[in-house]
Short mmCIF file of C-alpha atoms in Angstrom, two decimals:
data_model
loop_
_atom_site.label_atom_id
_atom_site.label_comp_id
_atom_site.label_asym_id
_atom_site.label_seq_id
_atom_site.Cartn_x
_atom_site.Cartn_y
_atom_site.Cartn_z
CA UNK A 1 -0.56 -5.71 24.01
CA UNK A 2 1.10 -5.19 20.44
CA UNK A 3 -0.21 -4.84 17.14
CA UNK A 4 2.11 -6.41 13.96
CA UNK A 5 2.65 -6.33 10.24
CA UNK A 6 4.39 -8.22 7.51
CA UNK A 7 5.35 -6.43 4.16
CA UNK A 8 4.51 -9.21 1.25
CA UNK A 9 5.82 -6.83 -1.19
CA UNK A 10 4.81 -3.85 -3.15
CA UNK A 11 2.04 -2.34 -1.98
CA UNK A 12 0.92 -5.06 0.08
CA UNK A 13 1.20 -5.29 3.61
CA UNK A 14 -0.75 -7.31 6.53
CA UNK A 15 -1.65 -5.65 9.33
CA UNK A 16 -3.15 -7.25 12.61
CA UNK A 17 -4.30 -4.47 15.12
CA UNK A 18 -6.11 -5.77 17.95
CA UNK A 19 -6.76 -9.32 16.24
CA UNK A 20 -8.17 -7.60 13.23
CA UNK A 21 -6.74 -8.67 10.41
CA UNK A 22 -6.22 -5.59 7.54
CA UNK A 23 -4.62 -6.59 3.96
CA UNK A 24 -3.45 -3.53 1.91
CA UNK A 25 -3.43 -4.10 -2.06
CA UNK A 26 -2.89 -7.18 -2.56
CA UNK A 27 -0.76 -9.12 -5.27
CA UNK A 28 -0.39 -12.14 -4.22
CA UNK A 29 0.92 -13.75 -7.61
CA UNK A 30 3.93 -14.33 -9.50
CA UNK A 31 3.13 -12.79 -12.60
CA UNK A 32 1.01 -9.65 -13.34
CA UNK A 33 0.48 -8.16 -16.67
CA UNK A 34 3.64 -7.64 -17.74
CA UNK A 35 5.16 -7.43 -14.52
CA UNK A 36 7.12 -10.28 -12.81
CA UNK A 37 7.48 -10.77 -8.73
CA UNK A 38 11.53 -10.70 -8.06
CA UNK A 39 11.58 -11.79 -4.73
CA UNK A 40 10.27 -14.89 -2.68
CA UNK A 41 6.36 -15.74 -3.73
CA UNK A 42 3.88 -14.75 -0.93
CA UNK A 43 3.21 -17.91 1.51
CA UNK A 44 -0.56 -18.63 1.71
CA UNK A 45 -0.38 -17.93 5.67
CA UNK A 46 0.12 -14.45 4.97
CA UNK A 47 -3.21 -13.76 3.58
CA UNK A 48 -5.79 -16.21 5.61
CA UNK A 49 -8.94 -15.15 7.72
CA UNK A 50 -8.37 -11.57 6.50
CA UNK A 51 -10.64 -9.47 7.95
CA UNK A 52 -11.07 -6.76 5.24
CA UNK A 53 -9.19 -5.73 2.21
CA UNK A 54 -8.29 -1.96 1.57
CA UNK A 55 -7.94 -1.03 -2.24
CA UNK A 56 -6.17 2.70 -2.77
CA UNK A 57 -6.88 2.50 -6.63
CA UNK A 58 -7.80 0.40 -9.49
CA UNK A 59 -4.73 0.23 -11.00
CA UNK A 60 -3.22 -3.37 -11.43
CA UNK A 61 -0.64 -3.31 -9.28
CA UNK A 62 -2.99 -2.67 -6.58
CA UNK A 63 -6.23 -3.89 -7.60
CA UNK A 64 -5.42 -7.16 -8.45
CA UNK A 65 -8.26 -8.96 -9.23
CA UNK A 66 -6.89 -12.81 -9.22
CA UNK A 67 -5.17 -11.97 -6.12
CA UNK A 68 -8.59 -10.55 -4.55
CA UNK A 69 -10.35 -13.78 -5.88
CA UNK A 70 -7.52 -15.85 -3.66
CA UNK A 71 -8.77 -14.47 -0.60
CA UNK A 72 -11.95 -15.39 -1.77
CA UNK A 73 -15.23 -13.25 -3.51
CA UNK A 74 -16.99 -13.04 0.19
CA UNK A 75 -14.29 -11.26 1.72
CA UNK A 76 -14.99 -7.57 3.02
CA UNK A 77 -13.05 -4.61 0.25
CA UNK A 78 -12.91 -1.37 1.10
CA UNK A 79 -12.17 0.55 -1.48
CA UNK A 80 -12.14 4.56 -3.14
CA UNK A 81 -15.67 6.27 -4.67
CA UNK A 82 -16.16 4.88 -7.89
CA UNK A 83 -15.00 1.23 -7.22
CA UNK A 84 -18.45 -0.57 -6.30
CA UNK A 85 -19.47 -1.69 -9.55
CA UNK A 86 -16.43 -2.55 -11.03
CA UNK A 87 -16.04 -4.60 -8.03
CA UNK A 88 -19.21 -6.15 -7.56
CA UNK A 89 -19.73 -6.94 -11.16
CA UNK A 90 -16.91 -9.18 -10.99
CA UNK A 91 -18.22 -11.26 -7.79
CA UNK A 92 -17.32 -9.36 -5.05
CA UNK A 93 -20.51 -7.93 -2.95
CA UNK A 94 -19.06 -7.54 0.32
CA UNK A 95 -17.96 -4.16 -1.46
CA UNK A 96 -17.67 -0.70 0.93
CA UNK A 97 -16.90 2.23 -1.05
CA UNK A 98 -15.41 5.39 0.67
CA UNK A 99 -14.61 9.24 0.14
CA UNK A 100 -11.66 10.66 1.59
CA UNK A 101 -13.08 11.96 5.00
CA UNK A 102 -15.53 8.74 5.35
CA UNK A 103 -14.82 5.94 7.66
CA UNK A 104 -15.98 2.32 7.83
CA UNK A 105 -16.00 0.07 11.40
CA UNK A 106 -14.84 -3.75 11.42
CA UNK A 107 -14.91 -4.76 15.09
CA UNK A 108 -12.23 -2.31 17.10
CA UNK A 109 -10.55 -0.69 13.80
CA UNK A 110 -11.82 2.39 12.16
CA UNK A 111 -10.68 2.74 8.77
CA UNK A 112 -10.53 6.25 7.27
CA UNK A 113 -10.08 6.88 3.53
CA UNK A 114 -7.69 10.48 3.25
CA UNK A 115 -6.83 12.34 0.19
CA UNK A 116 -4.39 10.88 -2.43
CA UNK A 117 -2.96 12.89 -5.47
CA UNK A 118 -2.65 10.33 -8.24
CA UNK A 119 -4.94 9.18 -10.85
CA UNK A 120 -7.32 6.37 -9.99
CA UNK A 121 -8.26 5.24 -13.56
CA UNK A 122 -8.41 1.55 -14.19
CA UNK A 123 -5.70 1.41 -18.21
CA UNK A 124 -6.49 0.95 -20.63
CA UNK A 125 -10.06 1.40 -21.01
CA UNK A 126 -11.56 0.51 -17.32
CA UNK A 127 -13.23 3.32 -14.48
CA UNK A 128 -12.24 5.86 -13.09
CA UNK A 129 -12.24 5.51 -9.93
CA UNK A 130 -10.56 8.09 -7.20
CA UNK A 131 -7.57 7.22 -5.35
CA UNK A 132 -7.25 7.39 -1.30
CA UNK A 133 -4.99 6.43 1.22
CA UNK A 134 -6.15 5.24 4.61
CA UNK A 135 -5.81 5.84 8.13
CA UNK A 136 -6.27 2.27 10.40
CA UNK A 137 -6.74 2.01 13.81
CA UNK A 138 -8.18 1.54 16.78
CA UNK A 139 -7.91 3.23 20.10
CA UNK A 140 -4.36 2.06 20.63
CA UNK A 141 -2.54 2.99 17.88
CA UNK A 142 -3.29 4.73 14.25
CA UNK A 143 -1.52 3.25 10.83
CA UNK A 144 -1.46 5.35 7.82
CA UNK A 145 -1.63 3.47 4.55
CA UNK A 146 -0.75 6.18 1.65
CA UNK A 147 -1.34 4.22 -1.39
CA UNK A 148 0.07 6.13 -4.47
CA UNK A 149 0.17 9.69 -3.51
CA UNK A 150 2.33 12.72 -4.44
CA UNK A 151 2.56 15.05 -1.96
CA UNK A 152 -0.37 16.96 -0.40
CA UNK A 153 -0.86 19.89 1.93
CA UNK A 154 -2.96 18.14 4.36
CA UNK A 155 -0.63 15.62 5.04
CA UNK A 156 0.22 17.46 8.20
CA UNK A 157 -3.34 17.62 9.70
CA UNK A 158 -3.67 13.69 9.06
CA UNK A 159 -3.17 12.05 12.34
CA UNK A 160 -1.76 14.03 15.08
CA UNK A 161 -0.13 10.97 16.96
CA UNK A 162 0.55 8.50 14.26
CA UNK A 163 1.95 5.16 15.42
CA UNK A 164 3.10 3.64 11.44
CA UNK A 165 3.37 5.13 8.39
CA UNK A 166 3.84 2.61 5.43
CA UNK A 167 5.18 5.20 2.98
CA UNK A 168 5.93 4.17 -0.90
CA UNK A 169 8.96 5.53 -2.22
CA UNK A 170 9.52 4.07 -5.80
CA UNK A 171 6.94 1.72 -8.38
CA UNK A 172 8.16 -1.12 -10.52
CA UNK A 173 10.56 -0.31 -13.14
CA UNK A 174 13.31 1.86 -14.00
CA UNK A 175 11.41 5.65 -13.65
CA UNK A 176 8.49 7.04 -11.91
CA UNK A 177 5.31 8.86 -13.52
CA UNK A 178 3.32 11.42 -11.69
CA UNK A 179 1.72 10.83 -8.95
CA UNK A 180 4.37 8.65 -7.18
CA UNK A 181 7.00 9.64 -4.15
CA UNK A 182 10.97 9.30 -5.02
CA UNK A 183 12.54 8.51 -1.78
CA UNK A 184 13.65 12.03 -1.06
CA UNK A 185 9.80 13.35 -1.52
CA UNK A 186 8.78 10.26 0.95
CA UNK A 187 11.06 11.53 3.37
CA UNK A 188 9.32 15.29 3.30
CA UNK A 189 5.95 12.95 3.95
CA UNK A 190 7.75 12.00 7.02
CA UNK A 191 8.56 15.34 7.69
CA UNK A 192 5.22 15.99 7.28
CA UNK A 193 3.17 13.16 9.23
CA UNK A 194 5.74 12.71 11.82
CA UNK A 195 5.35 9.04 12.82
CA UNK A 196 6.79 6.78 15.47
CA UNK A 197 8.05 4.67 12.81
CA UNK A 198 7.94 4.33 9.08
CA UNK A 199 8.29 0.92 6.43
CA UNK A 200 9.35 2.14 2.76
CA UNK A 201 6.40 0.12 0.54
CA UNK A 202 6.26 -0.05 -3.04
CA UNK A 203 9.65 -1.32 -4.36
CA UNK A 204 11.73 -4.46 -4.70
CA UNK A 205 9.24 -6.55 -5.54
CA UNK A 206 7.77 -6.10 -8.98
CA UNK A 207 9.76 -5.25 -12.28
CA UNK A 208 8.75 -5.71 -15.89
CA UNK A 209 10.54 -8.65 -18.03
CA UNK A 210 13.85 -8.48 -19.05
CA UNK A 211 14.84 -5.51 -17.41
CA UNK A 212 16.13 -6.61 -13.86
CA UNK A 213 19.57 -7.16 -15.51
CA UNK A 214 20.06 -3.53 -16.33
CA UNK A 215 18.09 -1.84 -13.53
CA UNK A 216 19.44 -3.99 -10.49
CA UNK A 217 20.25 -1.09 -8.35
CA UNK A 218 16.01 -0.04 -8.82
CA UNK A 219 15.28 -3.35 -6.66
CA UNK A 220 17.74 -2.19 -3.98
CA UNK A 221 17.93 1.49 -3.61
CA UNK A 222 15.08 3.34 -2.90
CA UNK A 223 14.16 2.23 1.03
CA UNK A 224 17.96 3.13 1.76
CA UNK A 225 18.00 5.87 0.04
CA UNK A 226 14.50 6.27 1.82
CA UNK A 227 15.90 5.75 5.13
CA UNK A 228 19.20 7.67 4.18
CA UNK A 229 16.75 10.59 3.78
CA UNK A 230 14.81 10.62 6.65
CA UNK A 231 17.60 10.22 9.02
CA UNK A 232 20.04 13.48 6.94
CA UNK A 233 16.54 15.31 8.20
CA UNK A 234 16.78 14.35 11.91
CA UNK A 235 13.25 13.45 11.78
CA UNK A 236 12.59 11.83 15.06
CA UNK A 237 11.07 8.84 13.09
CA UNK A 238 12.67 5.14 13.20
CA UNK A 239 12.59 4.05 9.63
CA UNK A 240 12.51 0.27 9.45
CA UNK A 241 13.16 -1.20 6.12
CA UNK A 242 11.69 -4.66 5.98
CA UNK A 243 12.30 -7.35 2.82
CA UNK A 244 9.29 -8.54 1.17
CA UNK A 245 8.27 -11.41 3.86
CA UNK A 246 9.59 -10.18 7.19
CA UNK A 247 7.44 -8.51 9.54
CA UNK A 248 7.56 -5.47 12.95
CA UNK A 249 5.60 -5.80 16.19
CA UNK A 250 5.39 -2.72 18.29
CA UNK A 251 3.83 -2.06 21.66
CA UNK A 252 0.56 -0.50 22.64
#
């Protein structure tokens, strides 16, 4: 038996572990705010009969709520503490709302929200909600979805036989803010989790307007650098870096 995945870009990943169908983030669009998607739009096959929805944080490159509406406002979201009614007053009431520590069942996967350090407000003047990253999985094999996180000391103590670990190691433009992982910082999360594999998330995809002409090298850089990192560690992890649209299958 094998579980699969297939990075759409950014933050936003499919995962299918033992037929159970797990979106991360989604942005599913061309256009958000004033961000543009760089690379091939996502094909519609890539988010039907999703199971659930995880949301890390409210902010719009991962709470997107047009993209949430496209999978349609029954559709289960499991999101941070502090979500719910932001959530719900906009149409979705399938809404599960989780501290880090707290799980939530849907059919064989378990999904367990774990600390994040970044800040979960909603700019410019919506909630503040936490932020979380999750473990998924189900008795076969454990993914850990980090979200936007800096560093934290219990990374170590998160899974002790971790299967995945989608790791993001830039944002969307030209420099990072606090709260994000450079590719050298997502490598010492590798370090840290010690994974049987690892897929750089959260670059190449999105860039603001008008910029892509200077900052060309931002689009391309951080998963080798990523991956560059990892392996001048000797981590015993196999980074795979995957383009927005291409997928992995492992093995139970």
């Amino acid at each position: 038996m094998s579980s699969s995945l297939v990075f759409l870009g950014h933050s936003t990943v499919l995962l299918d572990l033992d037929g159970v169908r797990v979106l991360t983030d989604p942005v599913l669009r061309r256009r958000l705010t004033f961000l543009r998607r760089v690379v091939a739009p996502v094909s519609p096959g890539d988010h039907s009969d999703v199971d659930a929805v995880v949301l890390s944080h409210l902010h719009h490159d991962h709470c997107d709520l047009r993209s949430l509406a496209l999978l349609g406002r029954e559709v289960r979201v499991i999101a941070p503490e502090g979500a719910r009614d932001f959530l719900r007053r906009r149409g979705f009431q399938r809404v599960v709302t989780l501290k880090a520590g707290e799980s939530h069942r849907i059919g064989a996967v378990t999904v367990t929200a774990t600390p994040a350090v970044h800040d979960g407000r909603r700019e410019p003047f919506g909630p503040r909600a936490a932020a979380v990253g999750y473990l998924i999985g189900s008795g076969r094999t454990a993914v850990y979805f980090a979200g936007d996180t800096d560093l934290f000391p219990g990374m170590r103590d998160l899974c002790p036989d971790l299967d995945l670990a989608l790791i993001p190691v830039w944002g969307w433009g030209p420099n990072l803010g606090p709260g994000h992982l450079n590719p050298q910082r997502a490598a010492e999360a590798v370090a840290r989790l010690r994974p049987r594999r690892a897929v750089p998330v959260h670059w190449g995809t999105l860039f603001p307007y008008g910029l892509k002409l200077f900052y060309a090298d931002r689009l391309r850089e951080p998963a080798r650098a990523f991956a560059a990192a990892v392996a001048a560690r000797e981590l015993p992890t196999e980074v795979r870096v995957l383009a927005p649209g291409s997928g992995l299958t492992w093995q139970l």
